[in-house]
Amino acid sequence: MRPNILVIAGHDPSGGAGIHADIEAIQSTGGFASTLITALTVQNSRQVSSFQLTPLDLLEQQADALLADYQFQAVKIGMTGSVATVEWIARLLARLPGVPVVLDPVLAAESGGSLAQGDLNEALMDRVAPQATVLTPNLPEAGQLSGESDVAEAGFALTRRCGRAVLVTGTHDNTDQVANHLFEGDRHHQWEWPRLPEVYHGSGCSLASAIASLLARGHPLESAVGEAQAWLHRTLQHAWQPGGGQFVPDRSLTP
Ligand code: PLP
């Protein structure tokens, strides 16, 4: 049977990132996705223009309906959008003790448009991160959350602050290889991937969802993180351009 993953994230109508990316990634890596959509964004493959948040009482009703019916084997959190939604998610996680949680602290789109109302840093780090199994910030997000610009300083600062594993992805760096770093306490593990030529939409969402799916299937963290990266790299090698902007990973591929 496919494990059931609860996705809490935003909707991207262009289909590249957000909920579309999460459902496709989870489906291809062997899971089943249930979705709580925190926000509807206005965007295409070139840019994000704006977003509107889902009222919390509606999210609460949807969550109650799902939790009354389903057991979840993992949770994946992407765009939260506001401090109030982050606080609500923290309360929801308390109802799911022992379930692995992947927190992708989405603050902005690859194209630069903001996906957060106000400053979410403290609420994400104090309320949600301590309940997560792993955080998956990209380098700019890790810098913003930790106040450190160096990848190792940012990663160790974040793992020490919340006591959880932190995968800092290097797609936004300007190195020849994309280096992804997993920090956990004093431990550090690094993977390197050849940098591909295009700019991709939804790669962070896809990676975090694939990790959640593999954790739900019982993989230990380091193996889930390694296998999800290998899968993502292949989806990026086969990415295509649906419009005039960023490329979209081919998430129909299976690991
Ligand atoms: N979630 C939503 C709803 C988005 O629109 C975006 C980017 O536009 C993201 C998450 C982050 O996308 P990425 O995986 O490219 O970091």
PDB file of N, CA, C and O and ligand atoms in Angstrom, residues 9-12 17-19 39 41 43 48 78-79 104 106 108-111 115 138 141 172 200-206 246, ligand 1:
ATOM      1  N   ALA A   9       0.981  23.249   1.736  1.00  0.00           N
ATOM      2  CA  ALA A   9       1.780  24.083   0.832  1.00  0.00           C
ATOM      3  C   ALA A   9       0.868  24.951  -0.019  1.00  0.00           C
ATOM      4  O   ALA A   9      -0.356  24.839   0.043  1.00  0.00           O
ATOM      5  N   GLY A  10       1.482  25.810  -0.841  1.00  0.00           N
ATOM      6  CA  GLY A  10       0.720  26.745  -1.658  1.00  0.00           C
ATOM      7  C   GLY A  10       0.489  26.227  -3.065  1.00  0.00           C
ATOM      8  O   GLY A  10       1.173  25.312  -3.530  1.00  0.00           O
ATOM      9  N   HIS A  11      -0.483  26.831  -3.746  1.00  0.00           N
ATOM     10  CA  HIS A  11      -0.824  26.439  -5.120  1.00  0.00           C
ATOM     11  C   HIS A  11      -0.158  27.380  -6.118  1.00  0.00           C
ATOM     12  O   HIS A  11      -0.268  28.609  -5.998  1.00  0.00           O
ATOM     13  N   ASP A  12       0.528  26.797  -7.085  1.00  0.00           N
ATOM     14  CA  ASP A  12       1.138  27.553  -8.187  1.00  0.00           C
ATOM     15  C   ASP A  12       0.372  27.186  -9.452  1.00  0.00           C
ATOM     16  O   ASP A  12       0.516  26.066  -9.953  1.00  0.00           O
ATOM     17  N   ALA A  17       5.656  24.555  -9.507  1.00  0.00           N
ATOM     18  CA  ALA A  17       6.072  24.434  -8.105  1.00  0.00           C
ATOM     19  C   ALA A  17       4.860  24.149  -7.240  1.00  0.00           C
ATOM     20  O   ALA A  17       3.785  23.795  -7.727  1.00  0.00           O
ATOM     21  N   GLY A  18       5.046  24.299  -5.919  1.00  0.00           N
ATOM     22  CA  GLY A  18       3.922  24.179  -4.989  1.00  0.00           C
ATOM     23  C   GLY A  18       3.248  22.821  -5.047  1.00  0.00           C
ATOM     24  O   GLY A  18       3.870  21.795  -5.299  1.00  0.00           O
ATOM     25  N   ILE A  19       1.935  22.856  -4.804  1.00  0.00           N
ATOM     26  CA  ILE A  19       1.134  21.632  -4.672  1.00  0.00           C
ATOM     27  C   ILE A  19       1.259  20.685  -5.879  1.00  0.00           C
ATOM     28  O   ILE A  19       1.328  19.473  -5.705  1.00  0.00           O
ATOM     29  N   ALA A  39      -2.297  28.719   0.430  1.00  0.00           N
ATOM     30  CA  ALA A  39      -2.425  29.979  -0.311  1.00  0.00           C
ATOM     31  C   ALA A  39      -2.620  29.694  -1.792  1.00  0.00           C
ATOM     32  O   ALA A  39      -2.165  28.660  -2.291  1.00  0.00           O
ATOM     33  N   THR A  41      -1.528  31.332  -5.285  1.00  0.00           N
ATOM     34  CA  THR A  41      -0.627  32.365  -5.811  1.00  0.00           C
ATOM     35  C   THR A  41      -1.060  32.766  -7.218  1.00  0.00           C
ATOM     36  O   THR A  41      -1.770  32.032  -7.901  1.00  0.00           O
ATOM     37  N   GLN A  43       0.836  33.529 -10.575  1.00  0.00           N
ATOM     38  CA  GLN A  43       2.175  33.464 -11.180  1.00  0.00           C
ATOM     39  C   GLN A  43       2.143  32.674 -12.476  1.00  0.00           C
ATOM     40  O   GLN A  43       1.191  31.956 -12.773  1.00  0.00           O
ATOM     41  N   VAL A  48       6.257  35.549  -9.935  1.00  0.00           N
ATOM     42  CA  VAL A  48       5.136  35.542  -8.988  1.00  0.00           C
ATOM     43  C   VAL A  48       4.636  36.974  -8.847  1.00  0.00           C
ATOM     44  O   VAL A  48       5.426  37.893  -8.625  1.00  0.00           O
ATOM     45  N   GLY A  78       5.482  23.217   2.789  1.00  0.00           N
ATOM     46  CA  GLY A  78       6.140  24.134   1.860  1.00  0.00           C
ATOM     47  C   GLY A  78       5.770  25.569   2.192  1.00  0.00           C
ATOM     48  O   GLY A  78       5.955  26.017   3.329  1.00  0.00           O
ATOM     49  N   MET A  79       5.166  26.288   1.229  1.00  0.00           N
ATOM     50  CA  MET A  79       4.769  27.685   1.468  1.00  0.00           C
ATOM     51  C   MET A  79       3.746  27.753   2.601  1.00  0.00           C
ATOM     52  O   MET A  79       2.718  27.076   2.561  1.00  0.00           O
ATOM     53  N   ASP A 104      10.146  22.501   4.302  1.00  0.00           N
ATOM     54  CA  ASP A 104      10.818  23.309   3.280  1.00  0.00           C
ATOM     55  C   ASP A 104      10.424  24.758   3.571  1.00  0.00           C
ATOM     56  O   ASP A 104       9.287  25.146   3.292  1.00  0.00           O
ATOM     57  N   VAL A 106       9.784  27.773   2.682  1.00  0.00           N
ATOM     58  CA  VAL A 106       9.633  28.601   1.473  1.00  0.00           C
ATOM     59  C   VAL A 106       9.382  30.055   1.881  1.00  0.00           C
ATOM     60  O   VAL A 106       8.423  30.347   2.607  1.00  0.00           O
ATOM     61  N   ALA A 108      10.490  32.715  -0.653  1.00  0.00           N
ATOM     62  CA  ALA A 108      10.410  33.460  -1.923  1.00  0.00           C
ATOM     63  C   ALA A 108      10.490  32.464  -3.075  1.00  0.00           C
ATOM     64  O   ALA A 108      10.969  31.347  -2.915  1.00  0.00           O
ATOM     65  N   ALA A 109      10.022  32.890  -4.248  1.00  0.00           N
ATOM     66  CA  ALA A 109      10.123  32.045  -5.439  1.00  0.00           C
ATOM     67  C   ALA A 109      11.525  32.172  -6.030  1.00  0.00           C
ATOM     68  O   ALA A 109      12.247  33.131  -5.756  1.00  0.00           O
ATOM     69  N   GLU A 110      11.899  31.198  -6.847  1.00  0.00           N
ATOM     70  CA  GLU A 110      13.188  31.216  -7.553  1.00  0.00           C
ATOM     71  C   GLU A 110      13.349  32.533  -8.333  1.00  0.00           C
ATOM     72  O   GLU A 110      14.416  33.115  -8.396  1.00  0.00           O
ATOM     73  N   SER A 111      12.228  33.018  -8.895  1.00  0.00           N
ATOM     74  CA  SER A 111      12.264  34.255  -9.686  1.00  0.00           C
ATOM     75  C   SER A 111      12.351  35.502  -8.794  1.00  0.00           C
ATOM     76  O   SER A 111      12.447  36.616  -9.299  1.00  0.00           O
ATOM     77  N   LEU A 115       6.895  35.073  -1.137  1.00  0.00           N
ATOM     78  CA  LEU A 115       5.794  34.146  -0.863  1.00  0.00           C
ATOM     79  C   LEU A 115       5.464  34.181   0.628  1.00  0.00           C
ATOM     80  O   LEU A 115       4.952  33.204   1.170  1.00  0.00           O
ATOM     81  N   ASN A 138      17.022  26.293   0.830  1.00  0.00           N
ATOM     82  CA  ASN A 138      18.102  26.553  -0.119  1.00  0.00           C
ATOM     83  C   ASN A 138      19.050  27.560   0.549  1.00  0.00           C
ATOM     84  O   ASN A 138      18.775  28.045   1.657  1.00  0.00           O
ATOM     85  N   GLU A 141      17.573  30.905   1.725  1.00  0.00           N
ATOM     86  CA  GLU A 141      16.662  30.714   2.862  1.00  0.00           C
ATOM     87  C   GLU A 141      17.451  30.394   4.132  1.00  0.00           C
ATOM     88  O   GLU A 141      17.135  30.902   5.212  1.00  0.00           O
ATOM     89  N   HIS A 172      21.338  27.651  -5.623  1.00  0.00           N
ATOM     90  CA  HIS A 172      21.438  29.099  -5.814  1.00  0.00           C
ATOM     91  C   HIS A 172      22.879  29.610  -5.722  1.00  0.00           C
ATOM     92  O   HIS A 172      23.116  30.805  -5.832  1.00  0.00           O
ATOM     93  N   TYR A 200      15.335  26.353 -12.904  1.00  0.00           N
ATOM     94  CA  TYR A 200      14.219  25.411 -12.752  1.00  0.00           C
ATOM     95  C   TYR A 200      13.196  25.928 -11.747  1.00  0.00           C
ATOM     96  O   TYR A 200      13.539  26.556 -10.749  1.00  0.00           O
ATOM     97  N   HIS A 201      11.950  25.588 -12.030  1.00  0.00           N
ATOM     98  CA  HIS A 201      10.832  25.990 -11.168  1.00  0.00           C
ATOM     99  C   HIS A 201      10.352  24.756 -10.420  1.00  0.00           C
ATOM    100  O   HIS A 201      10.055  23.739 -11.049  1.00  0.00           O
ATOM    101  N   GLY A 202      10.323  24.826  -9.095  1.00  0.00           N
ATOM    102  CA  GLY A 202       9.771  23.710  -8.334  1.00  0.00           C
ATOM    103  C   GLY A 202      10.761  22.638  -7.951  1.00  0.00           C
ATOM    104  O   GLY A 202      10.355  21.569  -7.499  1.00  0.00           O
ATOM    105  N   SER A 203      12.065  22.915  -8.100  1.00  0.00           N
ATOM    106  CA  SER A 203      13.022  21.856  -7.748  1.00  0.00           C
ATOM    107  C   SER A 203      13.067  21.645  -6.225  1.00  0.00           C
ATOM    108  O   SER A 203      13.150  20.506  -5.753  1.00  0.00           O
ATOM    109  N   GLY A 204      12.978  22.744  -5.462  1.00  0.00           N
ATOM    110  CA  GLY A 204      12.989  22.608  -3.997  1.00  0.00           C
ATOM    111  C   GLY A 204      11.763  21.868  -3.484  1.00  0.00           C
ATOM    112  O   GLY A 204      11.865  20.995  -2.609  1.00  0.00           O
ATOM    113  N   CYS A 205      10.599  22.203  -4.043  1.00  0.00           N
ATOM    114  CA  CYS A 205       9.354  21.522  -3.641  1.00  0.00           C
ATOM    115  C   CYS A 205       9.451  20.039  -3.962  1.00  0.00           C
ATOM    116  O   CYS A 205       9.075  19.177  -3.154  1.00  0.00           O
ATOM    117  N   SER A 206       9.950  19.731  -5.160  1.00  0.00           N
ATOM    118  CA  SER A 206      10.025  18.334  -5.600  1.00  0.00           C
ATOM    119  C   SER A 206      10.956  17.532  -4.697  1.00  0.00           C
ATOM    120  O   SER A 206      10.645  16.398  -4.305  1.00  0.00           O
ATOM    121  N   GLN A 246      10.959  29.722 -16.679  1.00  0.00           N
ATOM    122  CA  GLN A 246      11.767  28.665 -16.083  1.00  0.00           C
ATOM    123  C   GLN A 246      11.370  27.280 -16.587  1.00  0.00           C
ATOM    124  O   GLN A 246      10.238  27.062 -17.017  1.00  0.00           O
TER     125      GLN A 246
HETATM  126  N1  PLP B   1       5.528  27.022  -3.276  1.00  0.00           N
HETATM  127  C1  PLP B   1       4.858  27.794  -4.144  1.00  0.00           C
HETATM  128  C2  PLP B   1       3.370  27.882  -4.047  1.00  0.00           C
HETATM  129  C3  PLP B   1       5.554  28.480  -5.112  1.00  0.00           C
HETATM  130  O1  PLP B   1       4.876  29.228  -5.962  1.00  0.00           O
HETATM  131  C4  PLP B   1       6.981  28.375  -5.178  1.00  0.00           C
HETATM  132  C5  PLP B   1       7.732  29.066  -6.187  1.00  0.00           C
HETATM  133  O2  PLP B   1       7.249  29.769  -7.029  1.00  0.00           O
HETATM  134  C6  PLP B   1       7.630  27.570  -4.268  1.00  0.00           C
HETATM  135  C7  PLP B   1       6.864  26.911  -3.337  1.00  0.00           C
HETATM  136  C8  PLP B   1       9.114  27.376  -4.258  1.00  0.00           C
HETATM  137  O3  PLP B   1       9.520  26.796  -5.424  1.00  0.00           O
HETATM  138  P1  PLP B   1      10.950  26.101  -5.598  1.00  0.00           P
HETATM  139  O4  PLP B   1      10.744  24.638  -5.453  1.00  0.00           O
HETATM  140  O5  PLP B   1      11.327  26.487  -6.993  1.00  0.00           O
HETATM  141  O6  PLP B   1      11.842  26.649  -4.551  1.00  0.00           O
END
